[in-house]
Every structure is written in structure tokens, then in C-alpha cells.
Amino acid sequence: MKLIFLGPPGAGKGTLAARAVGILEKAYGMPHPHISTGAIFRAAIAAQSPLGLKVKAILDSGKLVDDGTTIELVQERLAREDARGGYILDGFPRTIPQAEALAGFSHVDRVLNFDIPNEAVLERLGGRRVCRGCGHNFHIVFDKPKQDGVCDHCGGEVYTRDDDKPEAVQKRLEVYRAQTAPLIGFYRGKGLLTNVDARPDVEQVVENFKKALPV
Ligand code: AMP
């Protein structure tokens, strides 16, 4: 099953994807890697690779990395063996040109649109904390790590993403509305879109996800 998770920042795409990987692998008997372009960029920044140096200021500002760089990255990732049978694309595509390019190198089965009001997004992003080691998402109110600042899963440092700070959050929401939201109509027109109510807690969203597919 080749899936796109679409929705504003903070809708819970990454959190659900971490759960959905296991559900899909079991249901279809093959790996379904969670491919997050944001996580790939953050790992490149941490490693200070040429890609990381190129994109750091862009991520910090909340703007989008250019389509050419992003498309090349995803095309290479999808060509790897583990993505042959299925995948979850989280945070890609984010523009119409990215969606058009993707159609040229992969056949997407379904696009899940994470529906969530603006206020809930602001609350989630304001409290989000991320592990520097494994990328796991926590929340200071809803899902705290057992020990302050330390990841329950890998012991890595739990920190606030620079782009989860208030000015960058506003910018990312503007960018989402202007450049990414048009993808809802794009994929609806192709008959690929399914809405998922992303407001409830993680367990309920997992149930909504299973019903939406269904698996
Ligand atoms: P995310 O973790 O999905 O919120 O992404 C964090 C940041 O990475 C975004 O604000 C962008 O700067 C960059 N980014 C991630 N995915 C894309 C994409 N598909 N196109 C352009 N920039 C992206």
C-alpha cells in the first residue's frame, strides 16, 4: 500500500505514521517504511552534510526547501528495495509540482488527509518535543517522556524543534495554506483522497486510520 499523509504541521502525521508502519507491515506482509522529508532534512542538518548546510536556514524559517532538491531526494529514497511494496510519505508532496513529479515515478494508492482545526494545531506544535536520536515525538502535556528531556525509546536528548517556535509556526501554517492545501483538491479530483479526523487522541486516530483504508 503506497500512502501519502497530507495535512498541516502538527496534525499528527508523524505520530500516526510511526504506528501505521507496523499495522501495514502485518496486513500486507512487506515493509512499509515511514519516509518523512522533514526528518531526512533534520538528520542531514545534524550530520552537517552538504544537504544539511544547504537547507538549515530554510527549515529554521519555516519556508519550503526547493522542489528540485526535495523531489530528487524522494525519488532516490523510493527507489530503494524496502519501499518497493509500500510506503508512507509524510510531509511530501507539499506543492503541486512535487505531486506531479511523484506521479511520474510512483503509483500512489491512497492519500489520507488529516483534518484538524487551526487552534488544535497551535496547541500541539507549542507543546511538541522531539528526540534528537530516533525522532520520536513527545508532547509536554499529552505524552511526556518518563524522564524530563530524555527519550523513553533510545535515551536521546528530547528538544524543541526551532521551527516549532511561535514565529516559525505561523509561517509554516501560512505556507501550508498557500502551497500545500491545494493538494487536497488535486488528489480529490483523482479519486484518491480519504479524510481522517485527526482531532482525537492517538489511539482513536489509529482506529480512524484502520477504518479509512481498511486494514
Ligand atoms: P516537517 O517535519 O514535515 O514539518 O518538515 C519540516 C520542514 O522541512 C518544513 O517546514 C520544510 O522547511 C522542510 N520540508 C519538509 N518536507 C518538505 C517538502 N516536501 N518540500 C519542501 N520542504 C519540505
mmCIF file of C-alpha atoms and ligand atoms in Angstrom:
data_model
loop_
_atom_site.group_PDB
_atom_site.id
_atom_site.type_symbol
_atom_site.label_atom_id
_atom_site.label_comp_id
_atom_site.label_asym_id
_atom_site.label_seq_id
_atom_site.Cartn_x
_atom_site.Cartn_y
_atom_site.Cartn_z
ATOM 1 C CA MET A 1 0.000 0.000 0.000
ATOM 2 C CA LYS A 2 1.547 3.288 -1.122
ATOM 3 C CA LEU A 3 0.245 6.103 1.041
ATOM 4 C CA ILE A 4 0.581 9.849 1.375
ATOM 5 C CA PHE A 5 -0.171 11.521 4.711
ATOM 6 C CA LEU A 6 -1.388 15.035 3.945
ATOM 7 C CA GLY A 7 -2.274 17.721 6.474
ATOM 8 C CA PRO A 8 -0.991 20.805 8.267
ATOM 9 C CA PRO A 9 2.068 20.688 10.512
ATOM 10 C CA GLY A 10 1.041 19.372 13.927
ATOM 11 C CA ALA A 11 -1.860 17.270 12.600
ATOM 12 C CA GLY A 12 -0.184 14.129 13.952
ATOM 13 C CA LYS A 13 1.052 12.661 10.650
ATOM 14 C CA GLY A 14 4.410 11.599 12.079
ATOM 15 C CA THR A 15 2.897 10.133 15.245
ATOM 16 C CA LEU A 16 0.362 8.067 13.327
ATOM 17 C CA ALA A 17 2.961 7.025 10.735
ATOM 18 C CA ALA A 18 5.143 5.539 13.498
ATOM 19 C CA ARG A 19 2.172 3.303 14.435
ATOM 20 C CA ALA A 20 0.941 2.652 10.899
ATOM 21 C CA VAL A 21 4.284 1.142 9.785
ATOM 22 C CA GLY A 22 3.704 -1.951 11.957
ATOM 23 C CA ILE A 23 -0.005 -2.195 11.094
ATOM 24 C CA LEU A 24 0.677 -2.101 7.355
ATOM 25 C CA GLU A 25 3.636 -4.472 7.506
ATOM 26 C CA LYS A 26 1.455 -7.033 9.256
ATOM 27 C CA ALA A 27 -1.556 -6.531 6.980
ATOM 28 C CA TYR A 28 0.398 -6.697 3.699
ATOM 29 C CA GLY A 29 3.349 -8.897 4.687
ATOM 30 C CA MET A 30 6.002 -6.464 3.476
ATOM 31 C CA PRO A 31 7.861 -3.429 4.820
ATOM 32 C CA HIS A 32 6.183 -0.026 4.666
ATOM 33 C CA PRO A 33 8.907 2.489 5.574
ATOM 34 C CA HIS A 34 7.885 5.820 7.055
ATOM 35 C CA ILE A 35 9.506 8.381 4.785
ATOM 36 C CA SER A 36 9.434 11.865 6.280
ATOM 37 C CA THR A 37 11.187 14.512 4.198
ATOM 38 C CA GLY A 38 11.337 16.781 7.268
ATOM 39 C CA ALA A 39 13.109 14.033 9.267
ATOM 40 C CA ILE A 40 15.546 13.441 6.388
ATOM 41 C CA PHE A 41 16.361 17.170 6.277
ATOM 42 C CA ARG A 42 16.786 17.321 10.086
ATOM 43 C CA ALA A 43 19.133 14.303 10.016
ATOM 44 C CA ALA A 44 21.178 15.971 7.252
ATOM 45 C CA ILE A 45 21.407 19.160 9.335
ATOM 46 C CA ALA A 46 22.541 17.182 12.403
ATOM 47 C CA ALA A 47 25.189 15.410 10.296
ATOM 48 C CA GLN A 48 26.280 18.766 8.772
ATOM 49 C CA SER A 49 26.230 17.140 5.325
ATOM 50 C CA PRO A 50 26.183 19.343 2.176
ATOM 51 C CA LEU A 51 22.383 18.895 2.021
ATOM 52 C CA GLY A 52 22.098 19.851 5.699
ATOM 53 C CA LEU A 53 24.160 23.009 5.254
ATOM 54 C CA LYS A 54 22.046 23.983 2.248
ATOM 55 C CA VAL A 55 18.657 23.559 3.978
ATOM 56 C CA LYS A 56 19.269 24.594 7.609
ATOM 57 C CA ALA A 57 18.271 28.262 7.274
ATOM 58 C CA ILE A 58 15.218 27.313 5.209
ATOM 59 C CA LEU A 59 13.933 24.883 7.849
ATOM 60 C CA ASP A 60 14.579 27.357 10.661
ATOM 61 C CA SER A 61 12.489 29.974 8.827
ATOM 62 C CA GLY A 62 9.528 27.636 8.256
ATOM 63 C CA LYS A 63 9.696 28.032 4.456
ATOM 64 C CA LEU A 64 9.879 25.154 1.983
ATOM 65 C CA VAL A 65 13.024 23.630 0.515
ATOM 66 C CA ASP A 66 13.032 23.990 -3.289
ATOM 67 C CA ASP A 67 11.070 21.421 -5.286
ATOM 68 C CA GLY A 68 14.078 20.148 -7.283
ATOM 69 C CA THR A 69 16.111 19.195 -4.199
ATOM 70 C CA THR A 70 13.123 17.634 -2.450
ATOM 71 C CA ILE A 71 11.880 15.654 -5.457
ATOM 72 C CA GLU A 72 15.354 14.197 -6.127
ATOM 73 C CA LEU A 73 15.641 13.119 -2.504
ATOM 74 C CA VAL A 74 12.276 11.333 -2.531
ATOM 75 C CA GLN A 75 12.855 9.721 -5.915
ATOM 76 C CA GLU A 76 16.117 8.225 -4.629
ATOM 77 C CA ARG A 77 14.510 7.046 -1.403
ATOM 78 C CA LEU A 78 11.559 5.374 -3.156
ATOM 79 C CA ALA A 79 13.938 3.519 -5.479
ATOM 80 C CA ARG A 80 15.341 1.575 -2.519
ATOM 81 C CA GLU A 81 14.365 -2.065 -2.080
ATOM 82 C CA ASP A 82 12.389 -1.618 1.158
ATOM 83 C CA ALA A 83 9.947 0.822 -0.482
ATOM 84 C CA ARG A 84 9.028 -1.428 -3.435
ATOM 85 C CA GLY A 85 5.880 -2.914 -1.883
ATOM 86 C CA GLY A 86 4.615 0.100 0.001
ATOM 87 C CA TYR A 87 5.478 3.199 1.991
ATOM 88 C CA ILE A 88 4.101 6.107 3.963
ATOM 89 C CA LEU A 89 5.100 9.503 2.632
ATOM 90 C CA ASP A 90 4.847 12.032 5.462
ATOM 91 C CA GLY A 91 5.371 15.677 4.506
ATOM 92 C CA PHE A 92 5.738 15.000 0.781
ATOM 93 C CA PRO A 93 4.377 16.166 -1.603
ATOM 94 C CA ARG A 94 3.880 19.695 -0.293
ATOM 95 C CA THR A 95 3.377 21.517 -3.602
ATOM 96 C CA ILE A 96 1.537 20.766 -6.844
ATOM 97 C CA PRO A 97 4.841 20.418 -8.816
ATOM 98 C CA GLN A 98 6.024 17.842 -6.229
ATOM 99 C CA ALA A 99 2.755 15.887 -6.639
ATOM 100 C CA GLU A 100 3.068 15.974 -10.421
ATOM 101 C CA ALA A 101 6.679 14.774 -10.250
ATOM 102 C CA LEU A 102 5.742 11.961 -7.855
ATOM 103 C CA ALA A 103 3.076 10.710 -10.284
ATOM 104 C CA GLY A 104 5.900 10.239 -12.814
ATOM 105 C CA PHE A 105 7.924 7.847 -10.658
ATOM 106 C CA SER A 106 5.492 6.112 -8.302
ATOM 107 C CA HIS A 107 1.890 4.973 -8.224
ATOM 108 C CA VAL A 108 0.151 6.192 -5.057
ATOM 109 C CA ASP A 109 -2.789 4.068 -3.810
ATOM 110 C CA ARG A 110 -4.351 6.463 -1.309
ATOM 111 C CA VAL A 111 -3.951 9.945 0.178
ATOM 112 C CA LEU A 112 -5.076 10.394 3.775
ATOM 113 C CA ASN A 113 -5.989 13.963 4.560
ATOM 114 C CA PHE A 114 -5.574 14.749 8.271
ATOM 115 C CA ASP A 115 -8.406 17.092 9.151
ATOM 116 C CA ILE A 116 -7.783 19.347 12.158
ATOM 117 C CA PRO A 117 -8.743 22.908 13.166
ATOM 118 C CA ASN A 118 -6.102 25.608 13.452
ATOM 119 C CA GLU A 119 -6.382 26.008 17.261
ATOM 120 C CA ALA A 120 -5.611 22.327 17.817
ATOM 121 C CA VAL A 121 -2.550 22.619 15.566
ATOM 122 C CA LEU A 122 -1.231 25.573 17.570
ATOM 123 C CA GLU A 123 -1.724 23.709 20.862
ATOM 124 C CA ARG A 124 0.043 20.609 19.576
ATOM 125 C CA LEU A 125 3.014 22.370 17.993
ATOM 126 C CA GLY A 126 3.553 24.598 21.021
ATOM 127 C CA GLY A 127 3.971 21.522 23.246
ATOM 128 C CA ARG A 128 5.746 19.214 20.820
ATOM 129 C CA ARG A 129 9.182 17.872 21.747
ATOM 130 C CA VAL A 130 11.284 15.621 19.527
ATOM 131 C CA CYS A 131 14.068 13.132 20.196
ATOM 132 C CA ARG A 132 17.354 14.073 18.546
ATOM 133 C CA GLY A 133 18.318 10.400 18.383
ATOM 134 C CA CYS A 134 15.326 8.469 16.976
ATOM 135 C CA GLY A 135 12.940 11.284 16.004
ATOM 136 C CA HIS A 136 10.127 10.133 18.327
ATOM 137 C CA ASN A 137 7.564 12.867 19.063
ATOM 138 C CA PHE A 138 6.507 13.729 22.608
ATOM 139 C CA HIS A 139 4.158 16.400 23.989
ATOM 140 C CA ILE A 140 4.719 18.296 27.232
ATOM 141 C CA VAL A 141 1.059 17.833 28.259
ATOM 142 C CA PHE A 142 -0.341 14.800 26.406
ATOM 143 C CA ASP A 143 2.657 12.495 26.072
ATOM 144 C CA LYS A 144 5.596 13.417 28.305
ATOM 145 C CA PRO A 145 8.831 11.414 28.332
ATOM 146 C CA LYS A 146 9.187 9.495 31.636
ATOM 147 C CA GLN A 147 12.339 11.433 32.476
ATOM 148 C CA ASP A 148 12.431 15.131 31.558
ATOM 149 C CA GLY A 149 14.426 15.767 28.371
ATOM 150 C CA VAL A 150 15.312 12.088 27.829
ATOM 151 C CA CYS A 151 13.773 9.814 25.172
ATOM 152 C CA ASP A 152 11.935 6.724 26.533
ATOM 153 C CA HIS A 153 12.893 4.746 23.438
ATOM 154 C CA CYS A 154 16.580 5.441 22.786
ATOM 155 C CA GLY A 155 17.800 7.659 25.655
ATOM 156 C CA GLY A 156 18.459 10.524 23.214
ATOM 157 C CA GLU A 157 18.008 14.206 24.016
ATOM 158 C CA VAL A 158 14.406 15.483 23.758
ATOM 159 C CA TYR A 159 14.326 19.049 22.422
ATOM 160 C CA THR A 160 12.057 21.719 20.853
ATOM 161 C CA ARG A 161 12.439 21.988 17.084
ATOM 162 C CA ASP A 162 13.460 25.522 16.076
ATOM 163 C CA ASP A 163 10.558 25.539 13.635
ATOM 164 C CA ASP A 164 8.091 24.748 16.457
ATOM 165 C CA LYS A 165 8.830 28.176 17.967
ATOM 166 C CA PRO A 166 5.898 30.631 17.554
ATOM 167 C CA GLU A 167 7.132 32.792 14.614
ATOM 168 C CA ALA A 168 8.112 29.766 12.552
ATOM 169 C CA VAL A 169 4.823 28.003 13.358
ATOM 170 C CA GLN A 170 2.845 30.947 11.934
ATOM 171 C CA LYS A 171 4.997 30.903 8.825
ATOM 172 C CA ARG A 172 4.583 27.136 8.367
ATOM 173 C CA LEU A 173 0.798 27.421 8.640
ATOM 174 C CA GLU A 174 0.771 30.204 6.032
ATOM 175 C CA VAL A 175 2.976 28.122 3.758
ATOM 176 C CA TYR A 176 0.672 25.145 4.290
ATOM 177 C CA ARG A 177 -2.431 27.119 3.342
ATOM 178 C CA ALA A 178 -0.861 28.724 0.278
ATOM 179 C CA GLN A 179 1.193 25.854 -1.153
ATOM 180 C CA THR A 180 0.093 22.527 0.310
ATOM 181 C CA ALA A 181 -3.679 22.808 0.899
ATOM 182 C CA PRO A 182 -4.324 22.924 -2.895
ATOM 183 C CA LEU A 183 -3.207 19.272 -2.932
ATOM 184 C CA ILE A 184 -6.485 18.334 -1.227
ATOM 185 C CA GLY A 185 -8.422 19.298 -4.371
ATOM 186 C CA PHE A 186 -5.717 17.844 -6.606
ATOM 187 C CA TYR A 187 -5.987 14.364 -5.050
ATOM 188 C CA ARG A 188 -9.757 14.540 -4.557
ATOM 189 C CA GLY A 189 -10.034 15.127 -8.303
ATOM 190 C CA LYS A 190 -8.099 11.920 -8.899
ATOM 191 C CA GLY A 191 -10.405 9.968 -6.553
ATOM 192 C CA LEU A 192 -7.520 9.209 -4.160
ATOM 193 C CA LEU A 193 -8.438 11.310 -1.126
ATOM 194 C CA THR A 194 -9.789 9.988 2.187
ATOM 195 C CA ASN A 195 -10.370 12.344 5.134
ATOM 196 C CA VAL A 196 -9.219 11.235 8.588
ATOM 197 C CA ASP A 197 -10.476 13.077 11.657
ATOM 198 C CA ALA A 198 -7.170 13.977 13.353
ATOM 199 C CA ARG A 199 -8.631 15.704 16.436
ATOM 200 C CA PRO A 200 -8.961 12.757 18.851
ATOM 201 C CA ASP A 201 -6.106 11.116 20.777
ATOM 202 C CA VAL A 202 -3.597 8.815 19.074
ATOM 203 C CA GLU A 203 -5.445 5.555 19.820
ATOM 204 C CA GLN A 204 -8.655 6.856 18.262
ATOM 205 C CA VAL A 205 -6.790 8.227 15.229
ATOM 206 C CA VAL A 206 -5.217 4.765 14.776
ATOM 207 C CA GLU A 207 -8.765 3.330 14.695
ATOM 208 C CA ASN A 208 -9.882 6.010 12.224
ATOM 209 C CA PHE A 209 -6.877 5.144 10.081
ATOM 210 C CA LYS A 210 -7.698 1.424 10.032
ATOM 211 C CA LYS A 211 -11.295 2.174 9.041
ATOM 212 C CA ALA A 212 -10.200 4.611 6.337
ATOM 213 C CA LEU A 213 -8.072 2.040 4.495
ATOM 214 C CA PRO A 214 -9.418 -0.525 5.621
ATOM 215 C CA VAL A 215 -6.806 -2.891 7.145
HETATM 216 P P1 AMP B 1 8.046 18.599 8.709
HETATM 217 O O1 AMP B 1 8.883 17.788 9.649
HETATM 218 O O2 AMP B 1 7.283 17.742 7.717
HETATM 219 O O3 AMP B 1 7.167 19.602 9.406
HETATM 220 O O4 AMP B 1 9.078 19.449 7.819
HETATM 221 C C1 AMP B 1 9.950 20.388 8.401
HETATM 222 C C2 AMP B 1 10.484 21.341 7.344
HETATM 223 O O5 AMP B 1 11.229 20.596 6.355
HETATM 224 C C3 AMP B 1 9.444 22.110 6.550
HETATM 225 O O6 AMP B 1 8.979 23.258 7.246
HETATM 226 C C4 AMP B 1 10.242 22.462 5.299
HETATM 227 O O7 AMP B 1 11.172 23.512 5.548
HETATM 228 C C5 AMP B 1 11.051 21.198 5.065
HETATM 229 N N1 AMP B 1 10.304 20.224 4.228
HETATM 230 C C6 AMP B 1 9.825 19.009 4.627
HETATM 231 N N2 AMP B 1 9.190 18.395 3.609
HETATM 232 C C7 AMP B 1 9.261 19.245 2.552
HETATM 233 C C8 AMP B 1 8.771 19.190 1.211
HETATM 234 N N3 AMP B 1 8.058 18.142 0.755
HETATM 235 N N4 AMP B 1 9.049 20.246 0.397
HETATM 236 C C9 AMP B 1 9.756 21.292 0.838
HETATM 237 N N5 AMP B 1 10.221 21.430 2.093
HETATM 238 C C10 AMP B 1 9.980 20.420 2.945
#
